[in-house]
Amino acid sequence: MLVGIGFSVGAETAAAYRMALFCAAIGKVKFCSLFGVDIKPDDWPSIGISPHIINDRGPGSTAKADSADPELKPTIKEAAPSYAGQSKASVETTHPKQVKREGKPSYQETKLSIPQIAAQEILRTIADNHSIDVSDRLNYDALKEGVFPTPASLWQYLDRKGRNHAVTPHFEDAVRAYLTSIEVSVRDDAVYFMDARFDSDALKHSGILQMAHDLGRYKLKGYMLDVCVRHLWIDLGTQLIEVDAMLSIRDGQEQLYISVVEIEQLQQIRRDGRLELKSHRLAAKSEYEGEFETQTGRPFEQAVDKPGRSRRTKAASVQERQEIMAYLRAAGGGR
């Protein structure tokens, strides 16, 4: 049974290992919803992490890949010997196999975003759990009871018998233990991570936005899922508040499913745009002030300051309006 899946961008990281543990620890309906994927509980029934973990020797397999909560660290932790895939054969044999093609080199390119690729692999994992042949692992009782020879069916069968020693932490404990810790800025309208804005009803009712309104902006600790920052979790000490990514103006919600790498890139694009706007603003003002002077024959800024208060009266305003009315009508204007 594939009980968890983790992702990283560019290279293998410790965050990907922790994400796989986070996925294993919580209900899969909740985990998949973080990527915009809807499933039923029976689609991926496993919940909980093993107290006995065997790590590979990948570049992300470091101390940072372990739980931040000492109570959720594995009771037994092993590392596979170098160049000995047989030490964890049950894992290695389930990895996708790549067929070596003859001829000139080639590669695959996709138009999917990083969270969409993650969603694709999540559904691929679920499909594997319902299609891999585990008939050799069915004992006599399971065969007599007609257990279907797939990992998902075998898991449910053994779980009903109590043959499950997985550790099942609360969702909030799993967030604190496995997700990446970040710092968010609290303003009076929402919380911000980099340039991304996050809000929720729970956030509004918590009172922390009102505190920012009264005392000014401040920082709070939060947690994120690196490859899909659709949601954040704000740590208030006694509770976690889930907040949702928001758009500046009403638009398609699918663009909110982005990774932290993409948020950093978009933040840089926004900064470059602001720098470019500074020079563009001066050029735009100069262009249209010159256009005004060309069309009217008068300078754009021609008003002069005079001492004292304006002595215009209502009667003077009425007289001025009557004087220009004929000109407006001749020019095609109207009241």
Coordinates of C-alpha atoms in Angstrom, one line a residue:
M1 CA 0.0 0.0 0.0
L2 CA 1.3 3.4 -1.0
V3 CA 0.5 5.4 2.2
G4 CA 2.0 8.8 1.3
I5 CA 3.4 10.9 -1.4
G6 CA 5.6 14.0 -1.4
F7 CA 6.9 16.5 -4.0
S8 CA 9.8 18.9 -4.5
V9 CA 10.7 21.2 -7.3
G10 CA 14.1 21.1 -9.1
A11 CA 15.8 18.7 -6.7
E12 CA 15.0 16.3 -3.9
T13 CA 14.5 18.1 -0.6
A14 CA 13.8 17.3 3.0
A15 CA 10.4 19.0 2.7
A16 CA 9.4 16.4 0.2
Y17 CA 10.1 13.6 2.7
R18 CA 8.1 15.5 5.4
M19 CA 5.3 16.0 2.9
A20 CA 5.1 12.3 2.3
L21 CA 4.9 11.7 6.1
F22 CA 2.2 14.4 6.4
C23 CA 0.2 12.7 3.6
A24 CA 0.5 9.4 5.4
A25 CA -0.4 10.8 8.8
I26 CA -3.7 12.5 7.8
G27 CA -6.9 11.5 6.0
K28 CA -6.5 11.4 2.3
V29 CA -9.7 13.2 1.6
K30 CA -8.3 16.2 3.3
F31 CA -4.8 15.9 1.8
C32 CA -6.2 15.6 -1.8
S33 CA -8.5 18.6 -1.2
L34 CA -5.4 20.7 -0.6
F35 CA -4.6 20.1 -4.3
G36 CA -8.1 20.6 -5.5
V37 CA -8.6 16.8 -5.9
D38 CA -11.9 15.3 -4.7
I39 CA -11.9 11.6 -3.6
K40 CA -13.9 9.3 -1.4
P41 CA -12.5 7.8 1.8
D42 CA -12.4 4.3 0.2
D43 CA -10.3 5.6 -2.7
W44 CA -7.3 5.9 -0.4
P45 CA -8.2 4.4 3.0
S46 CA -4.8 4.5 4.8
I47 CA -4.3 6.9 7.7
G48 CA -1.3 7.0 10.0
I49 CA 2.5 6.8 10.0
S50 CA 4.6 3.8 10.8
P51 CA 6.7 3.8 14.0
H52 CA 9.4 2.0 12.0
I53 CA 10.8 3.9 9.0
I54 CA 13.5 2.9 6.5
N55 CA 14.9 5.8 4.6
D56 CA 16.8 5.8 1.4
R57 CA 20.1 7.7 0.9
G58 CA 18.7 10.5 -1.3
P59 CA 20.0 14.1 -1.0
G60 CA 16.8 15.0 1.0
S61 CA 17.1 12.3 3.5
T62 CA 18.6 14.3 6.3
A63 CA 17.7 15.2 9.9
K64 CA 15.5 18.0 8.5
A65 CA 13.3 15.3 6.9
D66 CA 12.2 14.1 10.3
S67 CA 9.2 15.3 12.3
A68 CA 9.6 18.6 14.1
D69 CA 7.6 17.1 17.0
P70 CA 9.7 14.7 19.1
E71 CA 6.6 12.7 19.9
L72 CA 6.1 11.9 16.2
K73 CA 9.6 10.8 15.5
P74 CA 9.9 7.2 14.5
T75 CA 10.6 4.7 17.3
I76 CA 13.0 2.8 14.9
K77 CA 14.7 4.5 12.0
E78 CA 17.0 2.8 9.5
A79 CA 18.9 3.8 6.5
A80 CA 19.3 1.4 3.5
P81 CA 22.9 0.4 2.8
S82 CA 24.5 2.2 -0.2
Y83 CA 23.8 0.7 -3.6
A84 CA 21.6 -2.0 -2.0
G85 CA 18.1 -1.5 -3.4
Q86 CA 17.2 -5.0 -2.2
S87 CA 17.2 -3.7 1.4
K88 CA 13.8 -2.0 0.6
A89 CA 12.7 -4.1 -2.3
S90 CA 9.0 -3.8 -1.6
V91 CA 9.4 0.0 -2.2
E92 CA 11.8 -0.1 -5.1
T93 CA 9.7 -2.5 -7.1
T94 CA 6.7 -0.2 -7.0
H95 CA 8.6 2.7 -8.6
P96 CA 7.6 3.6 -12.2
K97 CA 9.9 2.0 -14.7
Q98 CA 11.3 4.0 -17.6
V99 CA 11.9 2.2 -20.9
K100 CA 15.1 3.2 -22.6
R101 CA 14.4 4.3 -26.1
E102 CA 16.8 3.8 -29.0
G103 CA 17.9 6.6 -31.2
K104 CA 18.5 10.3 -30.5
P105 CA 17.8 11.7 -27.0
S106 CA 14.4 13.1 -26.2
Y107 CA 12.5 14.5 -23.3
Q108 CA 8.9 15.2 -22.3
E109 CA 7.4 18.6 -21.8
T110 CA 4.1 19.4 -20.1
K111 CA 1.9 22.5 -19.9
L112 CA 0.6 21.6 -16.5
S113 CA 1.4 23.7 -13.5
I114 CA 3.4 22.3 -10.5
P115 CA 0.2 21.7 -8.4
Q116 CA -1.5 20.1 -11.4
I117 CA 1.5 17.7 -11.9
A118 CA 1.2 16.9 -8.2
A119 CA -2.5 16.2 -8.6
Q120 CA -1.8 14.0 -11.5
E121 CA 0.7 11.9 -9.5
I122 CA -1.7 11.7 -6.5
L123 CA -4.4 10.2 -8.8
R124 CA -1.7 7.9 -10.3
T125 CA -0.8 6.7 -6.8
I126 CA -4.5 6.0 -6.0
A127 CA -4.8 4.1 -9.2
D128 CA -1.7 2.0 -8.3
N129 CA -3.3 1.2 -4.9
H130 CA -6.3 -0.2 -6.8
S131 CA -4.4 -2.0 -9.5
I132 CA -1.1 -3.5 -8.2
D133 CA -1.3 -7.3 -7.8
V134 CA -0.8 -8.4 -4.1
S135 CA -2.2 -11.9 -4.5
D136 CA 1.0 -13.4 -3.1
R137 CA 0.4 -11.5 0.2
L138 CA -3.1 -12.8 0.8
N139 CA -3.2 -15.5 3.5
Y140 CA -5.6 -18.4 3.5
D141 CA -8.3 -16.6 5.5
A142 CA -8.1 -13.6 3.2
L143 CA -8.5 -15.8 0.2
K144 CA -11.5 -17.6 1.8
E145 CA -13.2 -14.3 2.5
G146 CA -12.7 -13.2 -1.1
V147 CA -10.4 -10.2 -0.5
F148 CA -9.6 -8.6 -3.8
P149 CA -5.9 -8.8 -4.5
T150 CA -5.1 -5.0 -4.5
P151 CA -3.3 -2.9 -1.8
A152 CA -6.4 -0.9 -1.0
S153 CA -8.6 -4.0 -0.4
L154 CA -5.9 -5.7 1.6
W155 CA -5.4 -2.6 3.8
Q156 CA -9.1 -2.4 4.6
Y157 CA -9.2 -6.1 5.4
L158 CA -6.3 -6.0 7.8
D159 CA -7.5 -2.8 9.3
R160 CA -10.9 -4.3 10.1
K161 CA -9.1 -7.1 11.9
G162 CA -7.0 -4.6 14.0
R163 CA -3.8 -5.5 12.2
N164 CA -2.7 -1.9 12.1
H165 CA -0.1 -0.2 14.3
A166 CA 0.0 3.1 12.5
V167 CA 0.3 6.3 14.6
T168 CA -2.5 8.7 13.8
P169 CA -1.8 12.2 15.1
H170 CA -4.4 15.0 15.1
F171 CA -4.4 17.2 12.0
E172 CA -3.0 20.2 13.8
D173 CA -0.2 18.2 15.2
A174 CA 0.6 16.8 11.8
V175 CA 0.8 20.3 10.3
R176 CA 3.2 21.5 13.0
A177 CA 5.3 18.4 12.8
Y178 CA 5.7 18.0 9.0
L179 CA 4.9 21.1 7.0
T180 CA 7.4 23.9 6.3
S181 CA 7.4 26.7 8.8
I182 CA 7.1 30.2 7.5
E183 CA 6.5 33.8 8.7
V184 CA 3.4 35.7 7.6
S185 CA 2.6 39.4 7.8
V186 CA -0.6 40.3 9.5
R187 CA -2.4 43.5 8.1
D188 CA -5.8 44.9 9.0
D189 CA -7.4 43.2 5.9
A190 CA -5.7 39.8 5.6
V191 CA -2.5 37.9 6.2
Y192 CA 0.2 38.0 3.5
F193 CA 2.9 35.6 2.6
M194 CA 5.3 37.4 0.2
D195 CA 2.9 39.1 -2.1
A196 CA 0.1 36.5 -1.8
R197 CA -3.0 37.4 0.2
F198 CA -4.8 34.9 2.5
D199 CA -8.1 35.2 4.3
S200 CA -10.9 33.1 5.8
D201 CA -13.9 33.5 8.1
A202 CA -12.0 31.9 11.0
L203 CA -9.3 34.5 10.5
K204 CA -11.8 37.4 10.7
H205 CA -13.4 35.9 13.9
S206 CA -10.0 35.4 15.6
G207 CA -9.4 39.1 16.3
I208 CA -5.8 39.2 14.9
L209 CA -6.8 41.5 12.0
Q210 CA -8.3 43.9 14.5
M211 CA -5.1 43.9 16.4
A212 CA -3.2 44.8 13.2
H213 CA -5.7 47.6 12.7
D214 CA -5.2 49.0 16.2
L215 CA -1.4 48.4 16.6
G216 CA -0.1 48.1 13.1
R217 CA 1.3 45.3 11.1
Y218 CA 3.1 42.4 12.8
K219 CA 4.4 38.9 12.1
L220 CA 3.1 35.4 13.0
K221 CA 4.3 31.9 12.5
G222 CA 2.6 29.8 9.9
Y223 CA 2.9 26.6 7.9
M224 CA 2.7 25.8 4.2
L225 CA 2.6 22.9 1.7
D226 CA 5.5 23.9 -0.6
V227 CA 4.2 22.7 -3.9
C228 CA 0.7 24.0 -3.5
V229 CA 0.2 27.1 -1.5
R230 CA -3.6 27.2 -1.9
H231 CA -3.9 27.2 1.9
L232 CA -1.8 28.3 4.9
W233 CA -2.1 27.5 8.6
I234 CA -1.5 30.4 11.1
D235 CA -0.2 29.3 14.5
L236 CA -1.9 31.2 17.3
G237 CA -0.3 29.0 20.0
T238 CA -3.5 27.4 21.2
Q239 CA -4.9 26.7 17.7
L240 CA -4.2 26.7 14.0
I241 CA -6.3 28.8 11.7
E242 CA -6.6 27.7 8.1
V243 CA -6.6 30.5 5.6
D244 CA -7.3 30.5 1.8
A245 CA -5.4 32.2 -1.0
M246 CA -7.3 35.2 -2.4
L247 CA -7.2 37.2 -5.6
S248 CA -6.9 40.9 -5.8
I249 CA -10.0 41.1 -8.1
R250 CA -12.6 38.6 -9.0
D251 CA -11.2 36.0 -11.4
G252 CA -10.8 32.3 -12.0
Q253 CA -10.0 30.4 -8.8
E254 CA -7.9 27.8 -10.5
Q255 CA -4.9 30.2 -10.7
L256 CA -4.7 30.1 -6.9
Y257 CA -3.2 26.6 -7.1
I258 CA 0.5 27.6 -7.3
S259 CA 3.7 26.5 -5.7
V260 CA 6.0 28.6 -3.5
V261 CA 8.5 28.7 -6.4
E262 CA 5.8 30.3 -8.6
I263 CA 4.9 32.8 -5.9
E264 CA 8.5 33.9 -5.7
Q265 CA 8.6 34.3 -9.5
L266 CA 5.4 36.3 -9.5
Q267 CA 6.6 38.5 -6.7
Q268 CA 9.7 39.3 -8.8
I269 CA 7.6 40.1 -11.8
R270 CA 5.5 42.4 -9.7
R271 CA 8.6 44.2 -8.4
D272 CA 10.1 44.6 -11.9
G273 CA 6.7 46.0 -13.0
R274 CA 6.8 48.6 -10.3
L275 CA 10.3 49.7 -11.2
E276 CA 9.3 50.0 -14.9
L277 CA 6.2 52.0 -13.9
K278 CA 8.4 54.7 -12.3
S279 CA 10.0 55.6 -15.6
H280 CA 6.8 55.0 -17.5
R281 CA 4.8 57.3 -15.2
L282 CA 7.0 60.3 -16.0
A283 CA 6.9 59.6 -19.8
A284 CA 3.1 59.2 -19.7
K285 CA 2.6 62.5 -17.9
S286 CA 5.0 64.3 -20.2
E287 CA 3.3 62.9 -23.3
Y288 CA -0.3 63.9 -22.4
E289 CA 0.7 67.3 -20.9
G290 CA 2.3 68.0 -24.3
E291 CA -0.8 66.8 -26.1
F292 CA -2.9 69.3 -24.0
E293 CA -0.6 72.1 -25.0
T294 CA -0.7 71.1 -28.7
Q295 CA -4.5 71.0 -28.8
T296 CA -5.2 74.1 -26.7
G297 CA -2.2 76.3 -27.2
R298 CA -1.9 76.7 -23.4
P299 CA 0.5 75.1 -21.0
F300 CA -0.9 72.2 -18.9
E301 CA 0.0 73.8 -15.6
Q302 CA -1.0 77.5 -16.1
A303 CA -2.9 78.3 -12.9
V304 CA -1.3 80.9 -10.6
D305 CA -1.5 81.4 -6.9
K306 CA -3.0 84.6 -5.6
P307 CA -3.1 85.9 -2.0
G308 CA -6.3 85.9 0.0
R309 CA -9.6 84.0 -0.5
S310 CA -11.6 83.6 -3.6
R311 CA -14.2 86.3 -4.0
R312 CA -16.4 84.4 -6.4
T313 CA -20.1 84.7 -5.6
K314 CA -23.1 82.7 -6.8
A315 CA -24.1 85.5 -9.1
A316 CA -20.7 85.6 -10.7
S317 CA -20.9 81.8 -11.3
V318 CA -24.3 82.1 -12.9
Q319 CA -23.1 84.9 -15.2
E320 CA -20.0 82.9 -16.2
R321 CA -22.1 79.9 -17.0
Q322 CA -24.4 81.9 -19.3
E323 CA -21.4 83.4 -21.1
I324 CA -20.0 80.0 -22.0
M325 CA -23.3 78.2 -22.8
A326 CA -23.4 79.6 -26.3
Y327 CA -19.9 78.3 -27.0
L328 CA -20.7 74.9 -25.6
R329 CA -23.7 74.5 -27.9
A330 CA -21.8 75.7 -30.9
A331 CA -19.1 73.1 -30.2
G332 CA -21.7 70.3 -29.8
G333 CA -21.6 70.1 -26.0
G334 CA -24.5 70.0 -23.7
R335 CA -25.5 70.5 -20.1

